[in-house]
Amino acid sequence: MFSTLRDDIRCVFDRDPAARNVWEVLTCYPGLKALWAHRVSHWLWNHRLPWLARMNSQLARFLTGIEIHPGARIGRRFFIDHGMGVVIGETAEIGENVTLYHQVTLGGTSWDAGKRHPTLEDNVVVGAGAKVLGPITIGTGARIGSNSVVVRDVEPGSTVVGIPARVVAKVREPSDRVAALAARIGFDAYGLSHDMPDPVADALNVMLDHMQTLDDRVIALCERLRAHGEDLPSGELSPIEKPEFCREHEEEQAASSAPAQDDSPDASRGGG
């Protein structure tokens, strides 16, 4: 038991640089108090004293702002940073070295009995305001971005963001085909920007690559038909006119980048 308490205190220092000393951690960290209260509630719950377990958890909720159902199973070195608004449901399962930030919900999506809350494997980090809903599994080492809503399983080591949460992939350099087609149609694809690692960008890159492949095949087909005497237009595509909002945006950028002119009387006289 004492080794578990030491682990609880040590993990606070490991994950919160604001922690200064043991006394501060013991008295000023609601996540630690909520975890210790939950261990008592969980013991009562397992020994068929549900009312006492729920009353103890409600008292902890009143004191810390963190609601953990007595039936939830929590592993070692669990850390809740700040903690206000955290809700952990009855059938939730949390592995070791897991970190939650404030306003995280490990909730259910069904009124049916049985497993209805998520399972978080070891070394998972859940950002502030995230909602993890349903009997899903968050794999080892996964990270969930702030304010995300996760309703599907997350693979180990993945990072998910958004509503609904999607896997954030590493930025990949666009292929020559994608770059050529994007330049031809006058559109800077999401995937061409290095600061937008988003699955939508990957999907758009695939579409552009597919369009370029179809374009090449149509040109090759036209060339073969032309070689057999067919009267066909040239293989070059006509330029695509940019939409009005694109032209307006370019004009605004050009105007903002132009050097400002000084119309003051002193400037007109050459500055004196």
GROMACS .gro file of N, CA and C in nm, residues 123-269:
model
  441
  123ASN      N    1  -0.032   0.423  -2.040
  123ASN     CA    2   0.039   0.540  -2.096
  123ASN      C    3  -0.048   0.626  -2.188
  124VAL      N    4  -0.177   0.627  -2.166
  124VAL     CA    5  -0.267   0.711  -2.246
  124VAL      C    6  -0.273   0.850  -2.185
  125VAL      N    7  -0.281   0.953  -2.271
  125VAL     CA    8  -0.297   1.091  -2.228
  125VAL      C    9  -0.424   1.147  -2.293
  126VAL      N   10  -0.513   1.201  -2.210
  126VAL     CA   11  -0.638   1.258  -2.260
  126VAL      C   12  -0.640   1.406  -2.229
  127GLY      N   13  -0.649   1.489  -2.332
  127GLY     CA   14  -0.643   1.633  -2.317
  127GLY      C   15  -0.768   1.693  -2.256
  128ALA      N   16  -0.757   1.818  -2.215
  128ALA     CA   17  -0.865   1.887  -2.145
  128ALA      C   18  -0.992   1.893  -2.230
  129GLY      N   19  -1.104   1.862  -2.168
  129GLY     CA   20  -1.234   1.873  -2.234
  129GLY      C   21  -1.269   1.760  -2.327
  130ALA      N   22  -1.184   1.659  -2.341
  130ALA     CA   23  -1.212   1.549  -2.432
  130ALA      C   24  -1.322   1.459  -2.376
  131LYS      N   25  -1.400   1.400  -2.467
  131LYS     CA   26  -1.506   1.307  -2.430
  131LYS      C   27  -1.477   1.173  -2.498
  132VAL      N   28  -1.460   1.071  -2.417
  132VAL     CA   29  -1.436   0.935  -2.469
  132VAL      C   30  -1.560   0.855  -2.432
  133LEU      N   31  -1.636   0.813  -2.533
  133LEU     CA   32  -1.771   0.762  -2.510
  133LEU      C   33  -1.788   0.621  -2.564
  134GLY      N   34  -1.851   0.538  -2.485
  134GLY     CA   35  -1.886   0.405  -2.528
  134GLY      C   36  -1.783   0.300  -2.488
  135PRO      N   37  -1.816   0.172  -2.510
  135PRO     CA   38  -1.726   0.061  -2.474
  135PRO      C   39  -1.614   0.044  -2.575
  136ILE      N   40  -1.534   0.145  -2.591
  136ILE     CA   41  -1.425   0.143  -2.688
  136ILE      C   42  -1.293   0.126  -2.616
  137THR      N   43  -1.188   0.099  -2.692
  137THR     CA   44  -1.055   0.078  -2.635
  137THR      C   45  -0.960   0.182  -2.690
  138ILE      N   46  -0.891   0.251  -2.601
  138ILE     CA   47  -0.788   0.347  -2.639
  138ILE      C   48  -0.653   0.276  -2.618
  139GLY      N   49  -0.581   0.253  -2.726
  139GLY     CA   50  -0.462   0.171  -2.722
  139GLY      C   51  -0.348   0.231  -2.643
  140THR      N   52  -0.252   0.146  -2.611
  140THR     CA   53  -0.136   0.186  -2.532
  140THR      C   54  -0.062   0.303  -2.597
  141GLY      N   55  -0.032   0.405  -2.517
  141GLY     CA   56   0.045   0.518  -2.566
  141GLY      C   57  -0.032   0.615  -2.654
  142ALA      N   58  -0.162   0.599  -2.666
  142ALA     CA   59  -0.240   0.690  -2.750
  142ALA      C   60  -0.257   0.825  -2.681
  143ARG      N   61  -0.279   0.928  -2.763
  143ARG     CA   62  -0.303   1.064  -2.713
  143ARG      C   63  -0.431   1.117  -2.775
  144ILE      N   64  -0.512   1.180  -2.691
  144ILE     CA   65  -0.640   1.236  -2.735
  144ILE      C   66  -0.635   1.386  -2.716
  145GLY      N   67  -0.654   1.459  -2.824
  145GLY     CA   68  -0.644   1.604  -2.821
  145GLY      C   69  -0.756   1.669  -2.741
  146SER      N   70  -0.730   1.790  -2.696
  146SER     CA   71  -0.828   1.864  -2.616
  146SER      C   72  -0.958   1.884  -2.693
  147ASN      N   73  -1.069   1.868  -2.623
  147ASN     CA   74  -1.205   1.889  -2.676
  147ASN      C   75  -1.243   1.791  -2.786
  148SER      N   76  -1.169   1.684  -2.802
  148SER     CA   77  -1.206   1.583  -2.900
  148SER      C   78  -1.321   1.497  -2.846
  149VAL      N   79  -1.394   1.437  -2.939
  149VAL     CA   80  -1.500   1.343  -2.904
  149VAL      C   81  -1.467   1.210  -2.970
  150VAL      N   82  -1.433   1.112  -2.888
  150VAL     CA   83  -1.386   0.984  -2.938
  150VAL      C   84  -1.498   0.881  -2.920
  151VAL      N   85  -1.541   0.820  -3.030
  151VAL     CA   86  -1.648   0.720  -3.025
  151VAL      C   87  -1.607   0.590  -3.092
  152ARG      N   88  -1.480   0.580  -3.132
  152ARG     CA   89  -1.430   0.458  -3.194
  152ARG      C   90  -1.297   0.420  -3.131
  153ASP      N   91  -1.259   0.294  -3.147
  153ASP     CA   92  -1.131   0.247  -3.094
  153ASP      C   93  -1.016   0.329  -3.152
  154VAL      N   94  -0.913   0.348  -3.071
  154VAL     CA   95  -0.794   0.420  -3.113
  154VAL      C   96  -0.676   0.324  -3.108
  155GLU      N   97  -0.603   0.316  -3.217
  155GLU     CA   98  -0.489   0.225  -3.224
  155GLU      C   99  -0.378   0.268  -3.129
  156PRO      N  100  -0.300   0.173  -3.079
  156PRO     CA  101  -0.187   0.209  -2.991
  156PRO      C  102  -0.092   0.308  -3.057
  157GLY      N  103  -0.048   0.405  -2.980
  157GLY     CA  104   0.048   0.503  -3.029
  157GLY      C  105  -0.009   0.612  -3.117
  158SER      N  106  -0.139   0.612  -3.141
  158SER     CA  107  -0.200   0.711  -3.230
  158SER      C  108  -0.233   0.839  -3.154
  159THR      N  109  -0.245   0.947  -3.230
  159THR     CA  110  -0.294   1.074  -3.177
  159THR      C  111  -0.420   1.111  -3.253
  160VAL      N  112  -0.528   1.138  -3.180
  160VAL     CA  113  -0.655   1.171  -3.244
  160VAL      C  114  -0.701   1.308  -3.199
  161VAL      N  115  -0.765   1.380  -3.290
  161VAL     CA  116  -0.819   1.512  -3.261
  161VAL      C  117  -0.949   1.529  -3.337
  162GLY      N  118  -1.032   1.622  -3.291
  162GLY     CA  119  -1.150   1.661  -3.366
  162GLY      C  120  -1.279   1.602  -3.314
  163ILE      N  121  -1.389   1.640  -3.382
  163ILE     CA  122  -1.524   1.594  -3.350
  163ILE      C  123  -1.588   1.544  -3.480
  164PRO      N  124  -1.608   1.414  -3.498
  164PRO     CA  125  -1.555   1.307  -3.415
  164PRO      C  126  -1.404   1.296  -3.433
  165ALA      N  127  -1.338   1.237  -3.335
  165ALA     CA  128  -1.192   1.233  -3.338
  165ALA      C  129  -1.143   1.148  -3.454
  166ARG      N  130  -1.036   1.197  -3.518
  166ARG     CA  131  -0.972   1.126  -3.627
  166ARG      C  132  -0.823   1.121  -3.601
  167VAL      N  133  -0.760   1.021  -3.659
  167VAL     CA  134  -0.616   1.005  -3.640
  167VAL      C  135  -0.543   1.115  -3.713
  168VAL      N  136  -0.448   1.176  -3.647
  168VAL     CA  137  -0.364   1.278  -3.708
  168VAL      C  138  -0.238   1.210  -3.758
  169ALA      N  139  -0.218   1.208  -3.890
  169ALA     CA  140  -0.102   1.143  -3.948
  169ALA      C  141   0.012   1.242  -3.962
  170LYS      N  142   0.133   1.191  -3.976
  170LYS     CA  143   0.248   1.276  -4.000
  170LYS      C  144   0.235   1.343  -4.136
  171VAL      N  145   0.287   1.465  -4.147
  171VAL     CA  146   0.282   1.537  -4.274
  171VAL      C  147   0.371   1.467  -4.375
  172ARG      N  148   0.315   1.438  -4.490
  172ARG     CA  149   0.392   1.374  -4.596
  172ARG      C  150   0.409   1.472  -4.711
  173GLU      N  151   0.523   1.467  -4.776
  173GLU     CA  152   0.546   1.551  -4.891
  173GLU      C  153   0.454   1.510  -5.005
  174PRO      N  154   0.388   1.605  -5.072
  174PRO     CA  155   0.301   1.570  -5.183
  174PRO      C  156   0.381   1.516  -5.300
  175SER      N  157   0.321   1.425  -5.374
  175SER     CA  158   0.388   1.369  -5.491
  175SER      C  159   0.397   1.474  -5.601
  176ASP      N  160   0.482   1.449  -5.700
  176ASP     CA  161   0.496   1.541  -5.813
  176ASP      C  162   0.363   1.555  -5.888
  177ARG      N  163   0.288   1.445  -5.896
  177ARG     CA  164   0.158   1.450  -5.964
  177ARG      C  165   0.065   1.548  -5.895
  178VAL      N  166   0.058   1.536  -5.761
  178VAL     CA  167  -0.031   1.624  -5.685
  178VAL      C  168   0.011   1.769  -5.699
  179ALA      N  169   0.141   1.796  -5.689
  179ALA     CA  170   0.190   1.933  -5.701
  179ALA      C  171   0.160   1.990  -5.838
  180ALA      N  172   0.177   1.908  -5.943
  180ALA     CA  173   0.153   1.957  -6.079
  180ALA      C  174   0.005   1.988  -6.101
  181LEU      N  175  -0.082   1.898  -6.055
  181LEU     CA  176  -0.224   1.921  -6.074
  181LEU      C  177  -0.272   2.039  -5.992
  182ALA      N  178  -0.222   2.053  -5.870
  182ALA     CA  179  -0.261   2.167  -5.787
  182ALA      C  180  -0.220   2.298  -5.853
  183ALA      N  181  -0.101   2.300  -5.912
  183ALA     CA  182  -0.056   2.421  -5.981
  183ALA      C  183  -0.140   2.448  -6.105
  184ARG      N  184  -0.181   2.341  -6.173
  184ARG     CA  185  -0.257   2.358  -6.296
  184ARG      C  186  -0.394   2.417  -6.269
  185ILE      N  187  -0.460   2.370  -6.163
  185ILE     CA  188  -0.596   2.417  -6.137
  185ILE      C  189  -0.597   2.541  -6.049
  186GLY      N  190  -0.477   2.591  -6.012
  186GLY     CA  191  -0.472   2.714  -5.934
  186GLY      C  192  -0.521   2.699  -5.793
  187PHE      N  193  -0.492   2.584  -5.733
  187PHE     CA  194  -0.542   2.557  -5.598
  187PHE      C  195  -0.430   2.498  -5.515
  188ASP      N  196  -0.407   2.555  -5.397
  188ASP     CA  197  -0.306   2.505  -5.306
  188ASP      C  198  -0.370   2.402  -5.215
  189ALA      N  199  -0.346   2.276  -5.244
  189ALA     CA  200  -0.409   2.169  -5.168
  189ALA      C  201  -0.365   2.173  -5.023
  190TYR      N  202  -0.454   2.126  -4.935
  190TYR     CA  203  -0.420   2.122  -4.793
  190TYR      C  204  -0.290   2.046  -4.771
  191GLY      N  205  -0.274   1.938  -4.847
  191GLY     CA  206  -0.157   1.855  -4.827
  191GLY      C  207  -0.027   1.923  -4.864
  192LEU      N  208  -0.033   2.037  -4.934
  192LEU     CA  209   0.089   2.107  -4.971
  192LEU      C  210   0.138   2.197  -4.859
  193SER      N  211   0.058   2.215  -4.756
  193SER     CA  212   0.097   2.299  -4.644
  193SER      C  213   0.157   2.214  -4.535
  194HIS      N  214   0.272   2.255  -4.482
  194HIS     CA  215   0.342   2.174  -4.385
  194HIS      C  216   0.282   2.183  -4.246
  195ASP      N  217   0.191   2.277  -4.222
  195ASP     CA  218   0.138   2.294  -4.087
  195ASP      C  219  -0.004   2.242  -4.073
  196MET      N  220  -0.046   2.153  -4.161
  196MET     CA  221  -0.182   2.101  -4.155
  196MET      C  222  -0.182   1.949  -4.163
  197PRO      N  223  -0.134   1.879  -4.062
  197PRO     CA  224  -0.136   1.733  -4.064
  197PRO      C  225  -0.275   1.680  -4.033
  198ASP      N  226  -0.356   1.665  -4.136
  198ASP     CA  227  -0.495   1.629  -4.114
  198ASP      C  228  -0.534   1.520  -4.213
  199PRO      N  229  -0.617   1.423  -4.172
  199PRO     CA  230  -0.658   1.319  -4.265
  199PRO      C  231  -0.733   1.372  -4.386
  200VAL      N  232  -0.799   1.486  -4.372
  200VAL     CA  233  -0.865   1.547  -4.489
  200VAL      C  234  -0.762   1.580  -4.596
  201ALA      N  235  -0.644   1.625  -4.555
  201ALA     CA  236  -0.537   1.655  -4.649
  201ALA      C  237  -0.495   1.530  -4.724
  202ASP      N  238  -0.482   1.419  -4.652
  202ASP     CA  239  -0.444   1.294  -4.717
  202ASP      C  240  -0.549   1.252  -4.819
  203ALA      N  241  -0.676   1.263  -4.782
  203ALA     CA  242  -0.782   1.226  -4.875
  203ALA      C  243  -0.780   1.314  -4.999
  204LEU      N  244  -0.755   1.444  -4.980
  204LEU     CA  245  -0.750   1.535  -5.093
  204LEU      C  246  -0.632   1.504  -5.184
  205ASN      N  247  -0.519   1.470  -5.123
  205ASN     CA  248  -0.402   1.432  -5.203
  205ASN      C  249  -0.431   1.309  -5.288
  206VAL      N  250  -0.500   1.211  -5.230
  206VAL     CA  251  -0.535   1.091  -5.307
  206VAL      C  252  -0.625   1.126  -5.424
  207MET      N  253  -0.723   1.215  -5.400
  207MET     CA  254  -0.812   1.257  -5.509
  207MET      C  255  -0.736   1.328  -5.619
  208LEU      N  256  -0.645   1.419  -5.581
  208LEU     CA  257  -0.568   1.491  -5.681
  208LEU      C  258  -0.479   1.396  -5.759
  209ASP      N  259  -0.419   1.300  -5.690
  209ASP     CA  260  -0.334   1.203  -5.758
  209ASP      C  261  -0.415   1.121  -5.857
  210HIS      N  262  -0.536   1.082  -5.816
  210HIS     CA  263  -0.623   1.005  -5.904
  210HIS      C  264  -0.665   1.088  -6.026
  211MET      N  265  -0.695   1.214  -6.004
  211MET     CA  266  -0.732   1.301  -6.116
  211MET      C  267  -0.617   1.315  -6.214
  212GLN      N  268  -0.495   1.329  -6.161
  212GLN     CA  269  -0.380   1.343  -6.249
  212GLN      C  270  -0.358   1.216  -6.331
  213THR      N  271  -0.379   1.100  -6.269
  213THR     CA  272  -0.364   0.973  -6.342
  213THR      C  273  -0.467   0.963  -6.453
  214LEU      N  274  -0.593   0.997  -6.422
  214LEU     CA  275  -0.697   0.995  -6.525
  214LEU      C  276  -0.665   1.094  -6.637
  215ASP      N  277  -0.614   1.210  -6.600
  215ASP     CA  278  -0.576   1.310  -6.699
  215ASP      C  279  -0.470   1.255  -6.794
  216ASP      N  280  -0.367   1.192  -6.739
  216ASP     CA  281  -0.261   1.135  -6.823
  216ASP      C  282  -0.314   1.028  -6.916
  217ARG      N  283  -0.405   0.943  -6.866
  217ARG     CA  284  -0.459   0.836  -6.950
  217ARG      C  285  -0.546   0.891  -7.063
  218VAL      N  286  -0.626   0.996  -7.031
  218VAL     CA  287  -0.709   1.057  -7.136
  218VAL      C  288  -0.622   1.119  -7.243
  219ILE      N  289  -0.514   1.186  -7.204
  219ILE     CA  290  -0.423   1.247  -7.302
  219ILE      C  291  -0.359   1.140  -7.388
  220ALA      N  292  -0.315   1.030  -7.325
  220ALA     CA  293  -0.254   0.922  -7.403
  220ALA      C  294  -0.354   0.861  -7.500
  221LEU      N  295  -0.480   0.845  -7.458
  221LEU     CA  296  -0.583   0.790  -7.546
  221LEU      C  297  -0.609   0.883  -7.663
  222CYS      N  298  -0.614   1.014  -7.636
  222CYS     CA  299  -0.635   1.111  -7.744
  222CYS      C  300  -0.520   1.108  -7.844
  223GLU      N  301  -0.398   1.094  -7.796
  223GLU     CA  302  -0.283   1.088  -7.885
  223GLU      C  303  -0.290   0.966  -7.976
  224ARG      N  304  -0.332   0.851  -7.922
  224ARG     CA  305  -0.343   0.731  -8.005
  224ARG      C  306  -0.452   0.746  -8.110
  225LEU      N  307  -0.567   0.804  -8.069
  225LEU     CA  308  -0.674   0.824  -8.166
  225LEU      C  309  -0.633   0.925  -8.274
  226ARG      N  310  -0.558   1.028  -8.233
  226ARG     CA  311  -0.512   1.126  -8.330
  226ARG      C  312  -0.415   1.063  -8.430
  227ALA      N  313  -0.335   0.968  -8.382
  227ALA     CA  314  -0.241   0.900  -8.470
  227ALA      C  315  -0.313   0.815  -8.574
  228HIS      N  316  -0.438   0.776  -8.548
  228HIS     CA  317  -0.517   0.699  -8.643
  228HIS      C  318  -0.610   0.787  -8.725
  229GLY      N  319  -0.585   0.917  -8.723
  229GLY     CA  320  -0.659   1.007  -8.810
  229GLY      C  321  -0.780   1.072  -8.749
  230GLU      N  322  -0.803   1.051  -8.623
  230GLU     CA  323  -0.919   1.115  -8.559
  230GLU      C  324  -0.889   1.263  -8.535
  231ASP      N  325  -0.991   1.346  -8.558
  231ASP     CA  326  -0.977   1.490  -8.536
  231ASP      C  327  -1.013   1.521  -8.391
  232LEU      N  328  -0.910   1.531  -8.305
  232LEU     CA  329  -0.931   1.553  -8.163
  232LEU      C  330  -0.855   1.676  -8.118
  233PRO      N  331  -0.902   1.740  -8.014
  233PRO     CA  332  -0.828   1.857  -7.963
  233PRO      C  333  -0.693   1.815  -7.907
  234SER      N  334  -0.607   1.913  -7.885
  234SER     CA  335  -0.475   1.886  -7.830
  234SER      C  336  -0.487   1.832  -7.689
  235GLY      N  337  -0.378   1.773  -7.640
  235GLY     CA  338  -0.379   1.712  -7.508
  235GLY      C  339  -0.375   1.811  -7.395
  236GLU      N  340  -0.345   1.937  -7.420
  236GLU     CA  341  -0.337   2.036  -7.313
  236GLU      C  342  -0.475   2.077  -7.267
  237LEU      N  343  -0.494   2.082  -7.140
  237LEU     CA  344  -0.622   2.126  -7.085
  237LEU      C  345  -0.630   2.278  -7.083
  238SER      N  346  -0.750   2.328  -7.101
  238SER     CA  347  -0.769   2.472  -7.093
  238SER      C  348  -0.755   2.515  -6.947
  239PRO      N  349  -0.701   2.634  -6.924
  239PRO     CA  350  -0.683   2.679  -6.785
  239PRO      C  351  -0.817   2.695  -6.715
  240ILE      N  352  -0.817   2.667  -6.585
  240ILE     CA  353  -0.938   2.681  -6.503
  240ILE      C  354  -0.937   2.817  -6.437
  241GLU      N  355  -1.044   2.890  -6.457
  241GLU     CA  356  -1.053   3.023  -6.398
  241GLU      C  357  -1.076   3.014  -6.249
  242LYS      N  358  -1.003   3.092  -6.173
  242LYS     CA  359  -1.018   3.089  -6.028
  242LYS      C  360  -1.151   3.153  -5.987
  243PRO      N  361  -1.211   3.103  -5.882
  243PRO     CA  362  -1.336   3.163  -5.834
  243PRO      C  363  -1.315   3.307  -5.789
  244GLU      N  364  -1.426   3.380  -5.779
  244GLU     CA  365  -1.420   3.521  -5.744
  244GLU      C  366  -1.357   3.542  -5.607
  245PHE      N  367  -1.393   3.454  -5.508
  245PHE     CA  368  -1.340   3.475  -5.373
  245PHE      C  369  -1.190   3.454  -5.368
  246CYS      N  370  -1.136   3.368  -5.458
  246CYS     CA  371  -0.990   3.349  -5.463
  246CYS      C  372  -0.922   3.475  -5.515
  247ARG      N  373  -0.980   3.536  -5.618
  247ARG     CA  374  -0.921   3.658  -5.673
  247ARG      C  375  -0.927   3.772  -5.572
  248GLU      N  376  -1.040   3.783  -5.500
  248GLU     CA  377  -1.050   3.886  -5.398
  248GLU      C  378  -0.948   3.866  -5.287
  249HIS      N  379  -0.925   3.740  -5.249
  249HIS     CA  380  -0.827   3.711  -5.144
  249HIS      C  381  -0.687   3.749  -5.190
  250GLU      N  382  -0.654   3.720  -5.316
  250GLU     CA  383  -0.522   3.756  -5.368
  250GLU      C  384  -0.504   3.907  -5.374
  251GLU      N  385  -0.611   3.979  -5.411
  251GLU     CA  386  -0.602   4.125  -5.415
  251GLU      C  387  -0.581   4.182  -5.275
  252GLU      N  388  -0.650   4.125  -5.176
  252GLU     CA  389  -0.632   4.173  -5.038
  252GLU      C  390  -0.490   4.147  -4.989
  253GLN      N  391  -0.436   4.031  -5.022
  253GLN     CA  392  -0.299   4.000  -4.982
  253GLN      C  393  -0.200   4.094  -5.048
  254ALA      N  394  -0.224   4.123  -5.178
  254ALA     CA  395  -0.134   4.215  -5.248
  254ALA      C  396  -0.140   4.355  -5.189
  255ALA      N  397  -0.262   4.397  -5.153
  255ALA     CA  398  -0.277   4.531  -5.096
  255ALA      C  399  -0.211   4.540  -4.958
  256SER      N  400  -0.224   4.434  -4.879
  256SER     CA  401  -0.165   4.437  -4.745
  256SER      C  402  -0.013   4.429  -4.748
  257SER      N  403   0.042   4.366  -4.852
  257SER     CA  404   0.187   4.354  -4.861
  257SER      C  405   0.252   4.475  -4.928
  258ALA      N  406   0.171   4.564  -4.993
  258ALA     CA  407   0.227   4.682  -5.058
  258ALA      C  408   0.276   4.782  -4.954
  259PRO      N  409   0.387   4.853  -4.979
  259PRO     CA  410   0.438   4.951  -4.882
  259PRO      C  411   0.340   5.066  -4.866
  260ALA      N  412   0.321   5.108  -4.741
  260ALA     CA  413   0.229   5.217  -4.713
  260ALA      C  414   0.287   5.350  -4.762
  261GLN      N  415   0.199   5.435  -4.816
  261GLN     CA  416   0.242   5.566  -4.865
  261GLN      C  417   0.209   5.671  -4.760
  262ASP      N  418   0.304   5.760  -4.737
  262ASP     CA  419   0.285   5.867  -4.639
  262ASP      C  420   0.229   5.990  -4.710
  263ASP      N  421   0.101   6.022  -4.685
  263ASP     CA  422   0.034   6.134  -4.751
  263ASP      C  423   0.036   6.260  -4.666
  264SER      N  424   0.120   6.265  -4.562
  264SER     CA  425   0.122   6.384  -4.475
  264SER      C  426   0.182   6.503  -4.551
  265PRO      N  427   0.150   6.627  -4.509
  265PRO     CA  428   0.205   6.746  -4.576
  265PRO      C  429   0.357   6.749  -4.572
  266ASP      N  430   0.417   6.706  -4.463
  266ASP     CA  431   0.564   6.705  -4.455
  266ASP      C  432   0.624   6.615  -4.560
  267ALA      N  433   0.554   6.499  -4.583
  267ALA     CA  434   0.607   6.408  -4.684
  267ALA      C  435   0.599   6.467  -4.822
  268SER      N  436   0.490   6.544  -4.849
  268SER     CA  437   0.476   6.604  -4.982
  268SER      C  438   0.577   6.713  -5.005
  269ARG      N  439   0.630   6.776  -4.895
  269ARG     CA  440   0.730   6.880  -4.911
  269ARG      C  441   0.873   6.825  -4.902
   0.00000   0.00000   0.00000
